[in-house]
Amino acid sequence: VGRAGGVSLVEQAAFVTILIGSIGAAYGDGALRAWIWPLGFLYFMVPAGDSLLPVLQLATADMVVGALQIIGYDIAIDGILIQTPVGAFAVAEACAGLNVLIAAIMLAAAFGYVSFSQWSRRIAFMAFAAAFAIIANAVRAFFLILHPLLIGKQADIGPDHYFIGWALYAVVL
């Protein structure tokens, strides 16, 4: 169905499902139940999440504007465009935090599997990691916009932008 409709996401998810089903067919229900969490981890191979980009961009922009207004800056927002006294900033797709979100959920899934025996705790830990990653990305964007506001002029986006992103990524994970 995915191939016929030209939807590669469906096709790729179906392939992982068939792979997991073939493990169950080859080794039986007992093995499938014992291996369900590690086999479910294979779904992280499916390149999904692009549909979340607009939502993540809007959430990041809203959190940044809220935080800047709390500390006293006159900020306006129009979708993902943030108007400040020193210029306009846009929350680009690359700055939406999708990569950090996926990595945080994946690592939380692995950590939850080895640390918790109850499914509810594993899923709760993954939800916490997802929320933490979204908030951490907003904190990163907040500081990237706060810096020009503090110095009074819009700075070039260059190595500092990438360094702050990678440093936050390392701390979050």
Short mmCIF file of N, CA and C in Angstrom, two decimals:
data_model
loop_
_atom_site.label_atom_id
_atom_site.label_comp_id
_atom_site.label_asym_id
_atom_site.label_seq_id
_atom_site.Cartn_x
_atom_site.Cartn_y
_atom_site.Cartn_z
N VAL A 1 0.84 -1.19 0.00
CA VAL A 1 0.00 0.00 0.00
C VAL A 1 0.89 1.25 0.00
N GLY A 2 1.95 1.24 0.80
CA GLY A 2 2.86 2.38 0.83
C GLY A 2 3.54 2.62 -0.50
N ARG A 3 3.95 1.55 -1.17
CA ARG A 3 4.61 1.69 -2.47
C ARG A 3 3.61 2.16 -3.52
N ALA A 4 2.41 1.60 -3.48
CA ALA A 4 1.40 1.98 -4.47
C ALA A 4 1.00 3.44 -4.30
N GLY A 5 0.94 3.90 -3.07
CA GLY A 5 0.57 5.28 -2.81
C GLY A 5 1.73 6.24 -2.87
N GLY A 6 2.94 5.73 -3.02
CA GLY A 6 4.11 6.59 -3.07
C GLY A 6 4.47 7.20 -1.72
N VAL A 7 4.08 6.53 -0.64
CA VAL A 7 4.36 7.03 0.70
C VAL A 7 5.45 6.16 1.29
N SER A 8 6.67 6.64 1.22
CA SER A 8 7.81 5.82 1.65
C SER A 8 7.78 5.55 3.15
N LEU A 9 7.22 6.47 3.94
CA LEU A 9 7.14 6.26 5.38
C LEU A 9 6.33 5.02 5.71
N VAL A 10 5.21 4.83 5.04
CA VAL A 10 4.37 3.65 5.25
C VAL A 10 5.13 2.41 4.81
N GLU A 11 5.80 2.50 3.68
CA GLU A 11 6.55 1.37 3.16
C GLU A 11 7.68 0.96 4.12
N GLN A 12 8.39 1.93 4.64
CA GLN A 12 9.50 1.62 5.53
C GLN A 12 9.01 1.08 6.87
N ALA A 13 7.93 1.64 7.41
CA ALA A 13 7.36 1.12 8.65
C ALA A 13 6.83 -0.30 8.45
N ALA A 14 6.26 -0.55 7.29
CA ALA A 14 5.76 -1.90 6.97
C ALA A 14 6.91 -2.89 6.89
N PHE A 15 8.04 -2.47 6.34
CA PHE A 15 9.20 -3.35 6.26
C PHE A 15 9.67 -3.75 7.66
N VAL A 16 9.74 -2.80 8.57
CA VAL A 16 10.16 -3.11 9.94
C VAL A 16 9.15 -4.05 10.59
N THR A 17 7.87 -3.81 10.35
CA THR A 17 6.82 -4.67 10.91
C THR A 17 6.93 -6.09 10.36
N ILE A 18 7.20 -6.21 9.07
CA ILE A 18 7.38 -7.54 8.47
C ILE A 18 8.61 -8.23 9.06
N LEU A 19 9.67 -7.47 9.25
CA LEU A 19 10.88 -8.02 9.85
C LEU A 19 10.60 -8.55 11.25
N ILE A 20 9.89 -7.78 12.04
CA ILE A 20 9.54 -8.22 13.40
C ILE A 20 8.61 -9.43 13.34
N GLY A 21 7.65 -9.41 12.42
CA GLY A 21 6.75 -10.55 12.26
C GLY A 21 7.48 -11.80 11.85
N SER A 22 8.50 -11.66 11.02
CA SER A 22 9.26 -12.84 10.60
C SER A 22 10.06 -13.42 11.76
N ILE A 23 10.51 -12.59 12.66
CA ILE A 23 11.18 -13.09 13.87
C ILE A 23 10.19 -13.92 14.69
N GLY A 24 8.96 -13.39 14.81
CA GLY A 24 7.93 -14.13 15.54
C GLY A 24 7.57 -15.44 14.86
N ALA A 25 7.53 -15.41 13.54
CA ALA A 25 7.20 -16.64 12.80
C ALA A 25 8.32 -17.66 12.91
N ALA A 26 9.56 -17.21 12.93
CA ALA A 26 10.70 -18.13 12.98
C ALA A 26 10.94 -18.69 14.37
N TYR A 27 10.76 -17.88 15.39
CA TYR A 27 11.13 -18.30 16.74
C TYR A 27 9.96 -18.48 17.70
N GLY A 28 8.76 -18.07 17.29
CA GLY A 28 7.58 -18.30 18.11
C GLY A 28 7.18 -17.10 18.95
N ASP A 29 5.99 -17.24 19.54
CA ASP A 29 5.43 -16.16 20.33
C ASP A 29 6.23 -15.83 21.58
N GLY A 30 6.79 -16.85 22.22
CA GLY A 30 7.56 -16.62 23.45
C GLY A 30 8.78 -15.75 23.18
N ALA A 31 9.49 -16.04 22.12
CA ALA A 31 10.67 -15.25 21.77
C ALA A 31 10.26 -13.84 21.36
N LEU A 32 9.15 -13.73 20.64
CA LEU A 32 8.69 -12.41 20.21
C LEU A 32 8.32 -11.56 21.42
N ARG A 33 7.64 -12.15 22.40
CA ARG A 33 7.30 -11.39 23.61
C ARG A 33 8.55 -11.00 24.39
N ALA A 34 9.53 -11.88 24.44
CA ALA A 34 10.77 -11.58 25.16
C ALA A 34 11.60 -10.50 24.45
N TRP A 35 11.51 -10.44 23.14
CA TRP A 35 12.33 -9.51 22.36
C TRP A 35 11.56 -8.30 21.85
N ILE A 36 10.32 -8.12 22.30
CA ILE A 36 9.48 -7.08 21.70
C ILE A 36 10.07 -5.68 21.85
N TRP A 37 10.65 -5.38 23.00
CA TRP A 37 11.22 -4.03 23.19
C TRP A 37 12.44 -3.81 22.29
N PRO A 38 13.41 -4.71 22.28
CA PRO A 38 14.54 -4.48 21.36
C PRO A 38 14.12 -4.49 19.88
N LEU A 39 13.16 -5.35 19.54
CA LEU A 39 12.69 -5.36 18.16
C LEU A 39 11.92 -4.08 17.83
N GLY A 40 11.16 -3.59 18.77
CA GLY A 40 10.45 -2.32 18.59
C GLY A 40 11.40 -1.16 18.38
N PHE A 41 12.61 -1.30 18.92
CA PHE A 41 13.64 -0.28 18.76
C PHE A 41 13.99 -0.10 17.28
N LEU A 42 13.74 -1.12 16.47
CA LEU A 42 14.02 -1.02 15.03
C LEU A 42 13.18 0.07 14.36
N TYR A 43 12.05 0.44 14.95
CA TYR A 43 11.23 1.49 14.36
C TYR A 43 11.95 2.85 14.34
N PHE A 44 13.00 3.00 15.14
CA PHE A 44 13.78 4.24 15.09
C PHE A 44 14.55 4.35 13.77
N MET A 45 14.64 3.27 13.01
CA MET A 45 15.28 3.33 11.69
C MET A 45 14.40 4.06 10.68
N VAL A 46 13.10 4.10 10.91
CA VAL A 46 12.18 4.71 9.97
C VAL A 46 12.31 6.23 10.09
N PRO A 47 12.66 6.89 8.98
CA PRO A 47 12.87 8.35 9.04
C PRO A 47 11.54 9.10 9.11
N ALA A 48 11.00 9.19 10.31
CA ALA A 48 9.71 9.85 10.51
C ALA A 48 9.92 11.16 11.27
N GLY A 49 8.92 11.96 11.31
CA GLY A 49 8.96 13.16 12.11
C GLY A 49 8.87 14.46 11.34
N ASP A 50 8.98 14.40 10.01
CA ASP A 50 8.91 15.64 9.24
C ASP A 50 7.58 16.36 9.42
N SER A 51 6.53 15.62 9.68
CA SER A 51 5.23 16.25 9.89
C SER A 51 5.18 17.01 11.22
N LEU A 52 6.11 16.72 12.12
CA LEU A 52 6.17 17.43 13.40
C LEU A 52 6.89 18.76 13.30
N LEU A 53 7.62 19.01 12.22
CA LEU A 53 8.43 20.22 12.10
C LEU A 53 7.63 21.51 12.31
N PRO A 54 6.49 21.71 11.65
CA PRO A 54 5.76 22.96 11.88
C PRO A 54 5.30 23.13 13.32
N VAL A 55 4.88 22.05 13.93
CA VAL A 55 4.43 22.11 15.33
C VAL A 55 5.61 22.46 16.25
N LEU A 56 6.76 21.83 16.02
CA LEU A 56 7.94 22.11 16.83
C LEU A 56 8.43 23.54 16.62
N GLN A 57 8.37 24.03 15.38
CA GLN A 57 8.78 25.40 15.12
C GLN A 57 7.89 26.39 15.87
N LEU A 58 6.59 26.19 15.81
CA LEU A 58 5.66 27.09 16.51
C LEU A 58 5.83 27.00 18.02
N ALA A 59 6.00 25.80 18.53
CA ALA A 59 6.19 25.63 19.98
C ALA A 59 7.46 26.33 20.44
N THR A 60 8.55 26.18 19.69
CA THR A 60 9.81 26.82 20.05
C THR A 60 9.65 28.33 20.02
N ALA A 61 9.05 28.85 18.96
CA ALA A 61 8.86 30.30 18.85
C ALA A 61 8.01 30.84 20.00
N ASP A 62 6.92 30.15 20.32
CA ASP A 62 6.05 30.59 21.41
C ASP A 62 6.77 30.58 22.76
N MET A 63 7.54 29.52 23.03
CA MET A 63 8.26 29.47 24.30
C MET A 63 9.33 30.55 24.40
N VAL A 64 10.03 30.81 23.30
CA VAL A 64 11.07 31.84 23.30
C VAL A 64 10.46 33.21 23.54
N VAL A 65 9.38 33.52 22.83
CA VAL A 65 8.73 34.82 22.99
C VAL A 65 8.20 34.97 24.41
N GLY A 66 7.59 33.93 24.95
CA GLY A 66 7.10 34.00 26.33
C GLY A 66 8.22 34.27 27.32
N ALA A 67 9.34 33.57 27.15
CA ALA A 67 10.46 33.77 28.08
C ALA A 67 11.05 35.17 27.94
N LEU A 68 11.17 35.67 26.70
CA LEU A 68 11.72 37.01 26.51
C LEU A 68 10.78 38.08 27.06
N GLN A 69 9.49 37.87 26.93
CA GLN A 69 8.53 38.83 27.49
C GLN A 69 8.55 38.81 29.01
N ILE A 70 8.77 37.64 29.59
CA ILE A 70 8.84 37.54 31.05
C ILE A 70 10.00 38.35 31.61
N ILE A 71 11.12 38.36 30.89
CA ILE A 71 12.27 39.12 31.40
C ILE A 71 12.26 40.58 30.94
N GLY A 72 11.17 40.99 30.25
CA GLY A 72 10.97 42.41 30.01
C GLY A 72 11.25 42.93 28.61
N TYR A 73 11.45 42.09 27.65
CA TYR A 73 11.69 42.57 26.29
C TYR A 73 10.38 42.69 25.54
N ASP A 74 10.29 43.73 24.69
CA ASP A 74 9.11 43.95 23.85
C ASP A 74 9.29 43.14 22.58
N ILE A 75 8.62 42.03 22.51
CA ILE A 75 8.79 41.08 21.42
C ILE A 75 7.42 40.82 20.78
N ALA A 76 7.43 40.73 19.45
CA ALA A 76 6.21 40.37 18.72
C ALA A 76 6.48 39.08 17.96
N ILE A 77 5.42 38.34 17.72
CA ILE A 77 5.57 37.07 17.01
C ILE A 77 4.52 36.98 15.91
N ASP A 78 4.93 36.44 14.80
CA ASP A 78 4.03 36.17 13.68
C ASP A 78 4.38 34.78 13.17
N GLY A 79 3.69 33.78 13.67
CA GLY A 79 4.00 32.39 13.31
C GLY A 79 5.35 32.00 13.89
N ILE A 80 6.33 31.79 13.00
CA ILE A 80 7.67 31.41 13.46
C ILE A 80 8.64 32.58 13.35
N LEU A 81 8.14 33.76 12.98
CA LEU A 81 8.97 34.95 12.86
C LEU A 81 8.86 35.76 14.14
N ILE A 82 10.01 35.99 14.77
CA ILE A 82 10.07 36.71 16.03
C ILE A 82 10.67 38.08 15.77
N GLN A 83 9.90 39.13 16.04
CA GLN A 83 10.35 40.51 15.85
C GLN A 83 10.90 41.04 17.17
N THR A 84 12.14 41.50 17.15
CA THR A 84 12.79 42.05 18.35
C THR A 84 13.26 43.47 18.03
N PRO A 85 13.67 44.23 19.03
CA PRO A 85 14.20 45.57 18.78
C PRO A 85 15.46 45.58 17.91
N VAL A 86 16.19 44.48 17.85
CA VAL A 86 17.42 44.45 17.05
C VAL A 86 17.24 43.75 15.70
N GLY A 87 16.06 43.25 15.42
CA GLY A 87 15.82 42.60 14.14
C GLY A 87 14.87 41.42 14.27
N ALA A 88 14.67 40.76 13.14
CA ALA A 88 13.76 39.62 13.09
C ALA A 88 14.54 38.32 13.12
N PHE A 89 13.98 37.35 13.79
CA PHE A 89 14.55 36.01 13.87
C PHE A 89 13.47 35.02 13.46
N ALA A 90 13.86 34.01 12.71
CA ALA A 90 12.92 32.97 12.30
C ALA A 90 13.39 31.64 12.87
N VAL A 91 12.45 30.87 13.37
CA VAL A 91 12.76 29.53 13.84
C VAL A 91 12.72 28.62 12.61
N ALA A 92 13.89 28.32 12.08
CA ALA A 92 13.99 27.51 10.87
C ALA A 92 13.67 26.05 11.18
N GLU A 93 13.45 25.27 10.12
CA GLU A 93 13.18 23.84 10.31
C GLU A 93 14.34 23.15 11.02
N ALA A 94 15.55 23.54 10.68
CA ALA A 94 16.73 22.93 11.32
C ALA A 94 16.82 23.28 12.80
N CYS A 95 16.18 24.37 13.21
CA CYS A 95 16.22 24.81 14.61
C CYS A 95 14.97 24.39 15.39
N ALA A 96 14.13 23.59 14.78
CA ALA A 96 12.90 23.17 15.44
C ALA A 96 13.15 22.15 16.54
N GLY A 97 14.28 21.47 16.49
CA GLY A 97 14.63 20.52 17.54
C GLY A 97 14.23 19.09 17.25
N LEU A 98 13.88 18.77 16.01
CA LEU A 98 13.45 17.41 15.68
C LEU A 98 14.56 16.39 15.92
N ASN A 99 15.78 16.71 15.52
CA ASN A 99 16.88 15.76 15.70
C ASN A 99 17.15 15.48 17.17
N VAL A 100 17.12 16.53 17.99
CA VAL A 100 17.33 16.35 19.43
C VAL A 100 16.18 15.54 20.02
N LEU A 101 14.96 15.81 19.57
CA LEU A 101 13.79 15.08 20.06
C LEU A 101 13.88 13.60 19.75
N ILE A 102 14.21 13.26 18.52
CA ILE A 102 14.30 11.85 18.13
C ILE A 102 15.43 11.15 18.89
N ALA A 103 16.58 11.81 18.99
CA ALA A 103 17.70 11.21 19.72
C ALA A 103 17.37 11.03 21.20
N ALA A 104 16.70 11.99 21.79
CA ALA A 104 16.34 11.89 23.21
C ALA A 104 15.36 10.74 23.44
N ILE A 105 14.37 10.61 22.58
CA ILE A 105 13.40 9.52 22.73
C ILE A 105 14.08 8.17 22.52
N MET A 106 14.98 8.10 21.54
CA MET A 106 15.67 6.83 21.28
C MET A 106 16.55 6.43 22.47
N LEU A 107 17.31 7.37 22.99
CA LEU A 107 18.16 7.04 24.14
C LEU A 107 17.33 6.74 25.38
N ALA A 108 16.21 7.45 25.54
CA ALA A 108 15.32 7.16 26.67
C ALA A 108 14.72 5.77 26.54
N ALA A 109 14.42 5.34 25.31
CA ALA A 109 13.89 4.00 25.10
C ALA A 109 14.93 2.95 25.49
N ALA A 110 16.18 3.17 25.09
CA ALA A 110 17.24 2.21 25.44
C ALA A 110 17.49 2.21 26.94
N PHE A 111 17.58 3.39 27.54
CA PHE A 111 17.82 3.47 28.98
C PHE A 111 16.63 2.90 29.76
N GLY A 112 15.42 3.23 29.31
CA GLY A 112 14.23 2.72 29.99
C GLY A 112 14.15 1.21 29.95
N TYR A 113 14.60 0.63 28.84
CA TYR A 113 14.55 -0.82 28.72
C TYR A 113 15.47 -1.51 29.73
N VAL A 114 16.65 -0.96 29.93
CA VAL A 114 17.59 -1.60 30.86
C VAL A 114 17.37 -1.18 32.30
N SER A 115 16.65 -0.08 32.53
CA SER A 115 16.50 0.43 33.90
C SER A 115 15.15 0.14 34.55
N PHE A 116 14.11 0.01 33.76
CA PHE A 116 12.76 -0.17 34.31
C PHE A 116 12.17 -1.49 33.83
N SER A 117 11.44 -2.15 34.72
CA SER A 117 10.83 -3.41 34.33
C SER A 117 9.37 -3.24 33.92
N GLN A 118 8.76 -2.14 34.30
CA GLN A 118 7.35 -1.91 33.95
C GLN A 118 7.25 -1.06 32.68
N TRP A 119 6.33 -1.44 31.82
CA TRP A 119 6.13 -0.71 30.57
C TRP A 119 5.72 0.73 30.85
N SER A 120 4.88 0.93 31.86
CA SER A 120 4.39 2.28 32.14
C SER A 120 5.55 3.21 32.51
N ARG A 121 6.51 2.72 33.25
CA ARG A 121 7.68 3.55 33.61
C ARG A 121 8.55 3.83 32.39
N ARG A 122 8.71 2.86 31.53
CA ARG A 122 9.50 3.06 30.31
C ARG A 122 8.88 4.14 29.43
N ILE A 123 7.57 4.04 29.25
CA ILE A 123 6.87 5.01 28.41
C ILE A 123 6.86 6.38 29.06
N ALA A 124 6.67 6.43 30.36
CA ALA A 124 6.72 7.71 31.08
C ALA A 124 8.10 8.35 30.97
N PHE A 125 9.14 7.54 31.04
CA PHE A 125 10.50 8.08 30.91
C PHE A 125 10.73 8.63 29.50
N MET A 126 10.22 7.93 28.49
CA MET A 126 10.34 8.43 27.12
C MET A 126 9.57 9.74 26.94
N ALA A 127 8.39 9.85 27.55
CA ALA A 127 7.62 11.10 27.47
C ALA A 127 8.35 12.24 28.16
N PHE A 128 8.97 11.94 29.31
CA PHE A 128 9.76 12.95 30.01
C PHE A 128 10.93 13.41 29.14
N ALA A 129 11.61 12.47 28.51
CA ALA A 129 12.75 12.82 27.66
C ALA A 129 12.30 13.68 26.48
N ALA A 130 11.14 13.37 25.91
CA ALA A 130 10.62 14.17 24.80
C ALA A 130 10.32 15.60 25.25
N ALA A 131 9.65 15.74 26.38
CA ALA A 131 9.33 17.08 26.90
C ALA A 131 10.61 17.84 27.23
N PHE A 132 11.56 17.16 27.83
CA PHE A 132 12.84 17.79 28.19
C PHE A 132 13.58 18.27 26.95
N ALA A 133 13.57 17.48 25.88
CA ALA A 133 14.25 17.85 24.64
C ALA A 133 13.60 19.07 23.99
N ILE A 134 12.28 19.13 24.01
CA ILE A 134 11.57 20.27 23.42
C ILE A 134 11.86 21.54 24.21
N ILE A 135 11.84 21.45 25.53
CA ILE A 135 12.13 22.62 26.36
C ILE A 135 13.58 23.04 26.22
N ALA A 136 14.48 22.08 26.17
CA ALA A 136 15.91 22.40 26.01
C ALA A 136 16.17 23.09 24.68
N ASN A 137 15.49 22.68 23.63
CA ASN A 137 15.66 23.35 22.34
C ASN A 137 15.16 24.79 22.42
N ALA A 138 14.06 25.01 23.12
CA ALA A 138 13.56 26.38 23.29
C ALA A 138 14.55 27.22 24.09
N VAL A 139 15.19 26.63 25.08
CA VAL A 139 16.22 27.35 25.85
C VAL A 139 17.38 27.74 24.95
N ARG A 140 17.77 26.84 24.06
CA ARG A 140 18.85 27.15 23.11
C ARG A 140 18.47 28.33 22.24
N ALA A 141 17.26 28.29 21.67
CA ALA A 141 16.80 29.39 20.81
C ALA A 141 16.68 30.68 21.60
N PHE A 142 16.25 30.58 22.86
CA PHE A 142 16.15 31.75 23.73
C PHE A 142 17.50 32.44 23.88
N PHE A 143 18.54 31.67 24.15
CA PHE A 143 19.86 32.26 24.33
C PHE A 143 20.43 32.79 23.02
N LEU A 144 20.10 32.15 21.90
CA LEU A 144 20.56 32.65 20.61
C LEU A 144 19.93 33.99 20.26
N ILE A 145 18.73 34.24 20.75
CA ILE A 145 18.07 35.53 20.50
C ILE A 145 18.42 36.53 21.61
N LEU A 146 18.61 36.05 22.83
CA LEU A 146 18.96 36.95 23.94
C LEU A 146 20.32 37.60 23.73
N HIS A 147 21.27 36.87 23.20
CA HIS A 147 22.62 37.42 23.00
C HIS A 147 22.59 38.70 22.17
N PRO A 148 21.97 38.74 21.00
CA PRO A 148 21.90 40.00 20.25
C PRO A 148 21.14 41.10 20.99
N LEU A 149 20.12 40.73 21.75
CA LEU A 149 19.39 41.73 22.51
C LEU A 149 20.28 42.36 23.58
N LEU A 150 21.14 41.58 24.19
CA LEU A 150 22.02 42.10 25.22
C LEU A 150 23.11 43.01 24.66
N ILE A 151 23.62 42.67 23.48
CA ILE A 151 24.69 43.50 22.91
C ILE A 151 24.14 44.65 22.08
N GLY A 152 22.83 44.64 21.80
CA GLY A 152 22.20 45.76 21.12
C GLY A 152 22.25 45.72 19.61
N LYS A 153 22.71 44.65 19.03
CA LYS A 153 22.71 44.53 17.57
C LYS A 153 22.61 43.06 17.20
N GLN A 154 22.08 42.84 16.03
CA GLN A 154 21.93 41.47 15.57
C GLN A 154 23.28 40.95 15.10
N ALA A 155 23.70 39.88 15.71
CA ALA A 155 25.00 39.28 15.38
C ALA A 155 24.83 38.30 14.24
N ASP A 156 25.92 38.05 13.56
CA ASP A 156 25.90 37.05 12.50
C ASP A 156 25.70 35.67 13.09
N ILE A 157 24.92 34.86 12.39
CA ILE A 157 24.76 33.47 12.81
C ILE A 157 25.92 32.71 12.20
N GLY A 158 26.77 32.23 13.03
CA GLY A 158 27.95 31.55 12.54
C GLY A 158 28.33 30.42 13.44
N PRO A 159 29.62 30.30 13.71
CA PRO A 159 30.09 29.19 14.53
C PRO A 159 29.46 29.13 15.92
N ASP A 160 29.15 30.31 16.49
CA ASP A 160 28.53 30.31 17.82
C ASP A 160 27.20 29.59 17.82
N HIS A 161 26.43 29.80 16.77
CA HIS A 161 25.12 29.15 16.66
C HIS A 161 25.28 27.64 16.70
N TYR A 162 26.19 27.13 15.92
CA TYR A 162 26.40 25.68 15.87
C TYR A 162 27.03 25.15 17.15
N PHE A 163 27.95 25.90 17.73
CA PHE A 163 28.58 25.46 18.97
C PHE A 163 27.55 25.36 20.09
N ILE A 164 26.71 26.38 20.21
CA ILE A 164 25.67 26.36 21.25
C ILE A 164 24.74 25.18 21.02
N GLY A 165 24.38 24.93 19.77
CA GLY A 165 23.49 23.80 19.45
C GLY A 165 24.11 22.47 19.84
N TRP A 166 25.36 22.26 19.47
CA TRP A 166 26.02 20.98 19.78
C TRP A 166 26.27 20.83 21.28
N ALA A 167 26.62 21.93 21.95
CA ALA A 167 26.86 21.87 23.39
C ALA A 167 25.55 21.51 24.12
N LEU A 168 24.46 22.14 23.72
CA LEU A 168 23.18 21.82 24.34
C LEU A 168 22.79 20.38 24.05
N TYR A 169 23.01 19.95 22.82
CA TYR A 169 22.69 18.59 22.42
C TYR A 169 23.43 17.59 23.32
N ALA A 170 24.70 17.85 23.59
CA ALA A 170 25.50 16.96 24.45
C ALA A 170 24.98 16.98 25.88
N VAL A 171 24.63 18.14 26.39
CA VAL A 171 24.14 18.24 27.77
C VAL A 171 22.78 17.56 27.90
N VAL A 172 21.89 17.78 26.95
CA VAL A 172 20.55 17.17 27.01
C VAL A 172 20.65 15.66 27.00
N LEU A 173 21.47 15.13 26.10
CA LEU A 173 21.55 13.68 26.00
C LEU A 173 22.32 13.09 27.17
#
